[in-house]
PDB file of C-alpha atoms in Angstrom:
ATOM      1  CA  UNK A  14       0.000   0.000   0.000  1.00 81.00           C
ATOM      2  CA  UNK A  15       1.603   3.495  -1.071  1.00 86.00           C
ATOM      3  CA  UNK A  16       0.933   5.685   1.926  1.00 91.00           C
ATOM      4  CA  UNK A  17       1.830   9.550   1.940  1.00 92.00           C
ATOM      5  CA  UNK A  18       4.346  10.132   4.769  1.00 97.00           C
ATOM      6  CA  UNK A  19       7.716  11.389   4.803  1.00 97.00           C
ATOM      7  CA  UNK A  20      10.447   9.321   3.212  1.00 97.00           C
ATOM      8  CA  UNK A  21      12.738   7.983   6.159  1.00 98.00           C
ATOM      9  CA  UNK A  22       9.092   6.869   7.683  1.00 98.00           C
ATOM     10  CA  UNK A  23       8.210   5.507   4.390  1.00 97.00           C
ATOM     11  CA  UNK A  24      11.088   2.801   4.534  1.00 97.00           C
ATOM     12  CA  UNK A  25      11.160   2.377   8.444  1.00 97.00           C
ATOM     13  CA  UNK A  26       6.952   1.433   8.021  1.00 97.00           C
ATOM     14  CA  UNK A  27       6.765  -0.039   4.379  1.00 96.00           C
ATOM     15  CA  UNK A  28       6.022  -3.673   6.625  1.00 96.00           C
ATOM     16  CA  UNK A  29       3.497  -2.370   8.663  1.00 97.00           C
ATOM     17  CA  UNK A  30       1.329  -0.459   5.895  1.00 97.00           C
ATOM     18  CA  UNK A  31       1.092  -4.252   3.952  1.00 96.00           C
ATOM     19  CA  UNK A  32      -0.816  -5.648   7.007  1.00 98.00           C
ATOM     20  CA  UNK A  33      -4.239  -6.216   7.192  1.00 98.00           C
ATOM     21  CA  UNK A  34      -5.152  -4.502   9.821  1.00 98.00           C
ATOM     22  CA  UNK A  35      -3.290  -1.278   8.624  1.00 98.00           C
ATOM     23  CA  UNK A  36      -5.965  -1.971   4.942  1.00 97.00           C
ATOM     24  CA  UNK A  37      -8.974  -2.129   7.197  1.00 98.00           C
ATOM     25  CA  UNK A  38      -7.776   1.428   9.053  1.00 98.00           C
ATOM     26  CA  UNK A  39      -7.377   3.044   5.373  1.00 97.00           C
ATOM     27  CA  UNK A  40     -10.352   1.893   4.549  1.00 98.00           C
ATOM     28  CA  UNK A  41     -12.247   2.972   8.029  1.00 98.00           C
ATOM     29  CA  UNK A  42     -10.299   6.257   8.247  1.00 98.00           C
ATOM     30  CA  UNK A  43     -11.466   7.691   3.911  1.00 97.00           C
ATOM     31  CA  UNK A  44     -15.263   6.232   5.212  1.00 98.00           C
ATOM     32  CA  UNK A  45     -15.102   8.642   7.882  1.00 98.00           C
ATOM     33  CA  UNK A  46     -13.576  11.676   6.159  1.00 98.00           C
ATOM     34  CA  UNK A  47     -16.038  11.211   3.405  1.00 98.00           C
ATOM     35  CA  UNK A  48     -19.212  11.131   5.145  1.00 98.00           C
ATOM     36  CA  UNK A  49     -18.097  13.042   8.686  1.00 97.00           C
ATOM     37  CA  UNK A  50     -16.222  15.982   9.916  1.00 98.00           C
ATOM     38  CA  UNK A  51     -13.006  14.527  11.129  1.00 98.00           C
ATOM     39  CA  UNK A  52      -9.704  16.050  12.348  1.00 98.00           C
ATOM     40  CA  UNK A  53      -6.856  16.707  11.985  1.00 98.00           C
ATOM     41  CA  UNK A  54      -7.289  17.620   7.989  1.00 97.00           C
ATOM     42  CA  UNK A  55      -6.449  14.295   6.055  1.00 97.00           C
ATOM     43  CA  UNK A  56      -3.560  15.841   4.461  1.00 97.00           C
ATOM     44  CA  UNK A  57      -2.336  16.389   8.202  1.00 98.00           C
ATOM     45  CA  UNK A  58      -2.537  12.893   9.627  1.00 98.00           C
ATOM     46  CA  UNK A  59       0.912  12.514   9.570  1.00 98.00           C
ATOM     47  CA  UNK A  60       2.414  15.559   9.713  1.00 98.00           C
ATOM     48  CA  UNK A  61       3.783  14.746  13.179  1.00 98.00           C
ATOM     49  CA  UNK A  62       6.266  12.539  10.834  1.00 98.00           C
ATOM     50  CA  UNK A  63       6.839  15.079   8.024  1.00 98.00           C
ATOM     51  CA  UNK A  64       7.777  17.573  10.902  1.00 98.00           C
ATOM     52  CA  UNK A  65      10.377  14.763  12.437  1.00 98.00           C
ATOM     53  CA  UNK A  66      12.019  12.451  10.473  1.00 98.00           C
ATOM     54  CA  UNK A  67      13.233   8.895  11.710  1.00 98.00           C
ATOM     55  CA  UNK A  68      16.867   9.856  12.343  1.00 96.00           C
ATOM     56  CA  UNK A  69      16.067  13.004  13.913  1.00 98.00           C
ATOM     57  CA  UNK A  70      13.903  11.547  16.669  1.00 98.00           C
ATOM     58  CA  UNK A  71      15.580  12.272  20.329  1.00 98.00           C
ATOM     59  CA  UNK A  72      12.540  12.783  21.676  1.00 98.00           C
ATOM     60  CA  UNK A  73       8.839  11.330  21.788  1.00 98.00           C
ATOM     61  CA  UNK A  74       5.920  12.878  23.870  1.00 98.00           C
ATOM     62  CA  UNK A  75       3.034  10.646  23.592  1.00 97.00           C
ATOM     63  CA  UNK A  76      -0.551  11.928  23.111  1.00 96.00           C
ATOM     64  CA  UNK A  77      -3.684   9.894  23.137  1.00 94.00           C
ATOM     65  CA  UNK A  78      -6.958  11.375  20.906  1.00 94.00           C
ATOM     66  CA  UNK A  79      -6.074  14.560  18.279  1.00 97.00           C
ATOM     67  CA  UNK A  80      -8.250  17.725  19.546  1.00 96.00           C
ATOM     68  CA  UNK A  81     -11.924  17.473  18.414  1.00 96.00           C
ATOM     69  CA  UNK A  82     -12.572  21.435  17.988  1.00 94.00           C
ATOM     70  CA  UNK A  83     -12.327  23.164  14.633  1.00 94.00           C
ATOM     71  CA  UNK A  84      -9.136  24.429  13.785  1.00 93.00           C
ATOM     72  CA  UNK A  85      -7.280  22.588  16.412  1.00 96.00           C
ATOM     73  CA  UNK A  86      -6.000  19.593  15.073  1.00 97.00           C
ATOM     74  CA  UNK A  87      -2.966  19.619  12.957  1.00 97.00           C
ATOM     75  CA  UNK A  88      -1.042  16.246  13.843  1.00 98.00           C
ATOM     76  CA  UNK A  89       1.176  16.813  16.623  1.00 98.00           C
ATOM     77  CA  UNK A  90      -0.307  15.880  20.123  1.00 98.00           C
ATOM     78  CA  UNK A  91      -0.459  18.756  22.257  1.00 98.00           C
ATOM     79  CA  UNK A  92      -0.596  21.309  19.629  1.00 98.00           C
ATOM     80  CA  UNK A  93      -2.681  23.937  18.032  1.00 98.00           C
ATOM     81  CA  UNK A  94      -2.619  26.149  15.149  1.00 94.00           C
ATOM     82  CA  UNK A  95      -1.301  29.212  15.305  1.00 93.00           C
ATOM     83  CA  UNK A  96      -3.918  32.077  16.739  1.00 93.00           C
ATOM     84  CA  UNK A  97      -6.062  29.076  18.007  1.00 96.00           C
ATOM     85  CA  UNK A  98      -6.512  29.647  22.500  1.00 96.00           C
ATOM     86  CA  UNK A  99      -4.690  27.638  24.234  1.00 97.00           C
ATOM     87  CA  UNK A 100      -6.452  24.072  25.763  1.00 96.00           C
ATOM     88  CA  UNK A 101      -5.996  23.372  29.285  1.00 97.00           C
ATOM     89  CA  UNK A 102      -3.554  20.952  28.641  1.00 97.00           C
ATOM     90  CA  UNK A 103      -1.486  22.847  26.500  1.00 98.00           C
ATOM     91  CA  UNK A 104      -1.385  26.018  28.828  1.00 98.00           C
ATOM     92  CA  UNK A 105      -0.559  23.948  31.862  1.00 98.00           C
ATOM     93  CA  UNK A 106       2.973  22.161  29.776  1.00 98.00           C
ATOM     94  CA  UNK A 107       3.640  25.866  28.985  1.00 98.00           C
ATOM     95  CA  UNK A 108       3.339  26.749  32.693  1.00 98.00           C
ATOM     96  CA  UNK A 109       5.667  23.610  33.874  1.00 98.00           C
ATOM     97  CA  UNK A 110       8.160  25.255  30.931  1.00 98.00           C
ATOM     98  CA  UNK A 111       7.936  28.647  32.346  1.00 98.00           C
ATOM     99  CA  UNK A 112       9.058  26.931  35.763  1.00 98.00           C
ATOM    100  CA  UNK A 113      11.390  24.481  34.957  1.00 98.00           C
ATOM    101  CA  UNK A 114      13.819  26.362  32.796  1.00 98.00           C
ATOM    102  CA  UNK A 115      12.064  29.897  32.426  1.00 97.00           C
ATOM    103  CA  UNK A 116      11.344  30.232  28.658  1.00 97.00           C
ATOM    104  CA  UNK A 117       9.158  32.533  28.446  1.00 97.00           C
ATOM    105  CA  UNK A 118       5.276  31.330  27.680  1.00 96.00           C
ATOM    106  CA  UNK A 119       4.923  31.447  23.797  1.00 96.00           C
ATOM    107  CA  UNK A 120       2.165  33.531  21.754  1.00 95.00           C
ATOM    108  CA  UNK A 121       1.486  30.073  19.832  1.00 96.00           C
ATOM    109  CA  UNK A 122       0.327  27.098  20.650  1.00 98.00           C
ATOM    110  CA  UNK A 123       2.101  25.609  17.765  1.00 98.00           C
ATOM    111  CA  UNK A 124       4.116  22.623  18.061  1.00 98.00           C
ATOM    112  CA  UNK A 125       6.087  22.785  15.041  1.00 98.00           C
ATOM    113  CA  UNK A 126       9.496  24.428  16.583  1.00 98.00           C
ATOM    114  CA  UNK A 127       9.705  21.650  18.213  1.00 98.00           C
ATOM    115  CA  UNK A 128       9.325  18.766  15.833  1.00 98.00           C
ATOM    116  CA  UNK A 129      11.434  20.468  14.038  1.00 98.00           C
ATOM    117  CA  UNK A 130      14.171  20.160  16.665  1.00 98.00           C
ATOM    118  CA  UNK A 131      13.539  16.141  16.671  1.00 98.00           C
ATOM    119  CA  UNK A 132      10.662  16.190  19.103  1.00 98.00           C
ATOM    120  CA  UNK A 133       8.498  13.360  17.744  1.00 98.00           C
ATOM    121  CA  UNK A 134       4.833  14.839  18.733  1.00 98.00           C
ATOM    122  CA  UNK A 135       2.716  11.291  18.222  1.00 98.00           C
ATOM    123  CA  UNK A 136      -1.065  10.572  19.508  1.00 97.00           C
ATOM    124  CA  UNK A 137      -1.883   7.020  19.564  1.00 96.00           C
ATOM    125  CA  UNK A 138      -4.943   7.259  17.677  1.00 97.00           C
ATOM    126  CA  UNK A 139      -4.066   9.967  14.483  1.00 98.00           C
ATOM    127  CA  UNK A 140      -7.741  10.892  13.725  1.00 98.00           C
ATOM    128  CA  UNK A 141     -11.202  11.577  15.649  1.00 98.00           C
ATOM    129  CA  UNK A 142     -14.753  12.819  14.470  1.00 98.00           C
ATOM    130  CA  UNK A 143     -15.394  16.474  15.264  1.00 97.00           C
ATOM    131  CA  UNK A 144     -16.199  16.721  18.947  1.00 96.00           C
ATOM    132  CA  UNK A 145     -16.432  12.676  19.672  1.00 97.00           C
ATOM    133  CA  UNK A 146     -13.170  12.316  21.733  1.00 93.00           C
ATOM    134  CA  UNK A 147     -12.351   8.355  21.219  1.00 94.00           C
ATOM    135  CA  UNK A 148     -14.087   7.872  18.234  1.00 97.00           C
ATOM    136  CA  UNK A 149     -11.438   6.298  16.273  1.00 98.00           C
ATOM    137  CA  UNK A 150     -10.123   4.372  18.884  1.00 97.00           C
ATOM    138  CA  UNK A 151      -9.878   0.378  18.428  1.00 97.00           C
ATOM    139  CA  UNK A 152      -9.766   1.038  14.929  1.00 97.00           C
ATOM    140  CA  UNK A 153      -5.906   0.172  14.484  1.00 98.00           C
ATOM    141  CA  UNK A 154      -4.329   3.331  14.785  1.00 98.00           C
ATOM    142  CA  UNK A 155      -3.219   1.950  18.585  1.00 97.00           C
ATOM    143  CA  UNK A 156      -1.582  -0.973  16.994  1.00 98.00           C
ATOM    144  CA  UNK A 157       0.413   1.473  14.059  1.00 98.00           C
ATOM    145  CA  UNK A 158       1.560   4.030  16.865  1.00 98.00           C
ATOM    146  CA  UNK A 159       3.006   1.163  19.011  1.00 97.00           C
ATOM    147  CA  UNK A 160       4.996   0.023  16.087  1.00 98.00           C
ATOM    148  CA  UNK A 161       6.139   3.509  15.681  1.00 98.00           C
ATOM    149  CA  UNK A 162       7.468   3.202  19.301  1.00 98.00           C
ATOM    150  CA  UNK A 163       9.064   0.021  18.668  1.00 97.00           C
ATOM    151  CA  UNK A 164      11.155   1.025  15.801  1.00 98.00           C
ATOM    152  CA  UNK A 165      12.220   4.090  17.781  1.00 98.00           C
ATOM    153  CA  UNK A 166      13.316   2.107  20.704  1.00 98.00           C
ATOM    154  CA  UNK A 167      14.366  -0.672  18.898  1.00 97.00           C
ATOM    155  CA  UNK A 168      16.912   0.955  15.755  1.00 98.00           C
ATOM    156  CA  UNK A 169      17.380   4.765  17.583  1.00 98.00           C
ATOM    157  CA  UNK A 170      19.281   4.753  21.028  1.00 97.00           C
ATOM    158  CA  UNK A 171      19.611   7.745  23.869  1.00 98.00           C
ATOM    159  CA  UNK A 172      15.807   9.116  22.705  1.00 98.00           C
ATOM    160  CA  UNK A 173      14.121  10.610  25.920  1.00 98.00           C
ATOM    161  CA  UNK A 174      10.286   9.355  25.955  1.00 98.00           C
ATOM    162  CA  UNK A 175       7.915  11.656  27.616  1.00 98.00           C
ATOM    163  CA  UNK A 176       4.837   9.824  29.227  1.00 97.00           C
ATOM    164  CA  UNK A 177       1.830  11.656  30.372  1.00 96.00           C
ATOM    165  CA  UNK A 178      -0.931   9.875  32.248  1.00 95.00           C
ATOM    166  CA  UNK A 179      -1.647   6.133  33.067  1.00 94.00           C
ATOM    167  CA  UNK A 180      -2.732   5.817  28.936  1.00 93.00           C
ATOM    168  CA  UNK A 181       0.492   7.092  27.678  1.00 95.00           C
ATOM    169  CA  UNK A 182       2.766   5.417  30.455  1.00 96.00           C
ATOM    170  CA  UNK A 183       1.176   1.927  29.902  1.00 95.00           C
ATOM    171  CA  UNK A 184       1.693   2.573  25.549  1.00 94.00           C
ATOM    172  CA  UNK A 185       5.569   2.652  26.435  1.00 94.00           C
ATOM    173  CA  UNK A 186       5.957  -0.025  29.041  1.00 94.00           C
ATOM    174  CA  UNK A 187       8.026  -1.888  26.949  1.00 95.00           C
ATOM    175  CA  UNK A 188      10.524   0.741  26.678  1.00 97.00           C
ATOM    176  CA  UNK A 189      14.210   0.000  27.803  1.00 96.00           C
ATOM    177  CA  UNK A 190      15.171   2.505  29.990  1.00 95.00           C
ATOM    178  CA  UNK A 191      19.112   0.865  30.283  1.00 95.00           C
ATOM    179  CA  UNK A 192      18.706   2.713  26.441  1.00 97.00           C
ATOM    180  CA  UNK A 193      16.931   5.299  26.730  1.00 98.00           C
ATOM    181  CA  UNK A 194      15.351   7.720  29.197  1.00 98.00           C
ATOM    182  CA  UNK A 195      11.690   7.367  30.161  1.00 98.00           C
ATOM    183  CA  UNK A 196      10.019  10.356  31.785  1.00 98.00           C
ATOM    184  CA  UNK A 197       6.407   9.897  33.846  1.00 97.00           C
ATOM    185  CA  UNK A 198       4.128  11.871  34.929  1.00 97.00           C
ATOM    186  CA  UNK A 199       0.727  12.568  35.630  1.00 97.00           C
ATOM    187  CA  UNK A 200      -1.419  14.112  32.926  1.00 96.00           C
ATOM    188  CA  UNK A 201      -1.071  18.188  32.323  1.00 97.00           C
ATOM    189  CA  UNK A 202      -4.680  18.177  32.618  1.00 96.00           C
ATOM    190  CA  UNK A 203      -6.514  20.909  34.880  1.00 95.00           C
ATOM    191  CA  UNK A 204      -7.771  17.214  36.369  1.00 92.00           C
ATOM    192  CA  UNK A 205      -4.244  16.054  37.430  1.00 95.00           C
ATOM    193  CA  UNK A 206      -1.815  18.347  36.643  1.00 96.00           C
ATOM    194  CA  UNK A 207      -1.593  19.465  40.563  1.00 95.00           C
ATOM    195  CA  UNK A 208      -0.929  16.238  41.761  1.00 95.00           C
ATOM    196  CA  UNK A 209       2.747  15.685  40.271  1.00 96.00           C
ATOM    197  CA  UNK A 210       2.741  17.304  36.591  1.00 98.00           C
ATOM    198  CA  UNK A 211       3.797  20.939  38.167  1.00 98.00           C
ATOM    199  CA  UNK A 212       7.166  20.550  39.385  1.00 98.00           C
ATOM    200  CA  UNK A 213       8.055  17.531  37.608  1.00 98.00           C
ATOM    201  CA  UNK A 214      11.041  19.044  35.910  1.00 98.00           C
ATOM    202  CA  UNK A 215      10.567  16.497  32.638  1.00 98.00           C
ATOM    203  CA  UNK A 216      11.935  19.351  30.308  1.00 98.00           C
ATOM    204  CA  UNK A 217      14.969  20.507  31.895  1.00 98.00           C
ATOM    205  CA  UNK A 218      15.826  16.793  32.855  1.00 98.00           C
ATOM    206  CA  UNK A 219      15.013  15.952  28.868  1.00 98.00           C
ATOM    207  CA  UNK A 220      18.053  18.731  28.130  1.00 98.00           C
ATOM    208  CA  UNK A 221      20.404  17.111  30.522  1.00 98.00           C
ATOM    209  CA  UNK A 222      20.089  13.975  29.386  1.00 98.00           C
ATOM    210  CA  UNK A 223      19.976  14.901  25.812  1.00 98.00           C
ATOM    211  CA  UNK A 224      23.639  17.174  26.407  1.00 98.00           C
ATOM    212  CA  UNK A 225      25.103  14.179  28.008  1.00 98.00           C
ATOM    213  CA  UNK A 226      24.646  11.848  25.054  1.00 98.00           C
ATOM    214  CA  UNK A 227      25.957  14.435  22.953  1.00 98.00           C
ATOM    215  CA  UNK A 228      22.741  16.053  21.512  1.00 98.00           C
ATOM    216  CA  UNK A 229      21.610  19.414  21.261  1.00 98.00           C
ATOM    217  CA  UNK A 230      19.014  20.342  23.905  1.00 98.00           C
ATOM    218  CA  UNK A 231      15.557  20.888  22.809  1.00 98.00           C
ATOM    219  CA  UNK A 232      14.387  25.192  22.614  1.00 98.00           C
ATOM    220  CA  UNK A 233      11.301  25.021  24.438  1.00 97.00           C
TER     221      UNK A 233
END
């Protein structure tokens, strides 16, 4: 199956796009964005991969469903378009930013800056119907994004993985962490993020880690 994703992906994921399960998700995923409103736009599905290429990845911050608003969406978990308000989430990583290394809070929600500095920005499930969180979940996307993870921690080594929440930390229990660094936290939800997401410290520790294997620290 010839999918449209960036070129070091392409190769890394040729395997996975030939299984059956991955046909059935094509299949499921055009049904939806012909007859629904569904987000991200389809030509954005995987722009969390055109941002980030394979050998670039030194870090991964796992999401879970892409924002079901209009205008939100654009592929990277956590992230908005630019002049689109802030969610709670987002607003409350900002604040833990602000604290940890004090970088000022930015005027845009976008996510791109940092992609572009190898900051993988994946949700599990890449699509959802306009304001139905979970609606594409169990549809396959879980089982692509975990092989994602796999090739990252299998072929890349030193790559810090950022883990949010009891959905995100259970999606990378697999993880070796004699490779790699693993990072977890509660969610940055306004639900959790005062029981252990303020004050965690996860981006300044990402930089240290990142210097000491020889990497360039991430400009939050």
């Amino acid at each position: 199956m010839d999918v449209k994703i960036e070129e070091s992906w392409k190769t890394q994921l040729q395997p996975e796009f030939e299984k059956p399960y991955f046909v059935q998700l094509t299949s499921f995923v055009k049904s939806e964005y012909a007859t629904q409103t569904v987000y991200p736009p389809a030509k954005l599905i995987f722009n969390a991969f055109e941002q980030c290429p394979f050998d670039q990845v030194k870090v991964v911050i796992l999401g879970q469903d892409p924002y079901h608003g209009p205008g939100q969406a654009h592929g990277l978990c956590f992230s908005v378009n630019d002049g689109v308000d802030f969610p709670p989430s987002l607003r409350n990583i900002f604040k833990e930013i602000n604290a940890d290394t004090g970088a000022p809070i930015p005027k845009s929600g976008n996510l791109e800056r940092w992609a572009k500095q190898g900051v993988l920005l994946l949700n599990a499930t890449l699509t959802v119907r306009a304001h139905t969180a979970g609606s594409h979940q169990k549809k396959g996307w879980e089982q692509f994004t975990d092989s994602v993870i796999h090739l990252v921690a299998d072929k890349l080594e030193n790559v810090v993985f950022i883990l949010w929440g009891n959905y995100a930390i259970s999606k990378g229990e697999f993880i070796d962490s004699r490779k790699h660094l693993v990072l977890k936290s509660v969610h940055p939800s306004p639900l959790s993020a005062s029981r252990g997401f303020f004050g965690n410290h996860q981006f300044s520790a990402t930089n240290k880690y990142l210097i000491e294997h020889g990497k360039s620290p991430v400009q939050w």
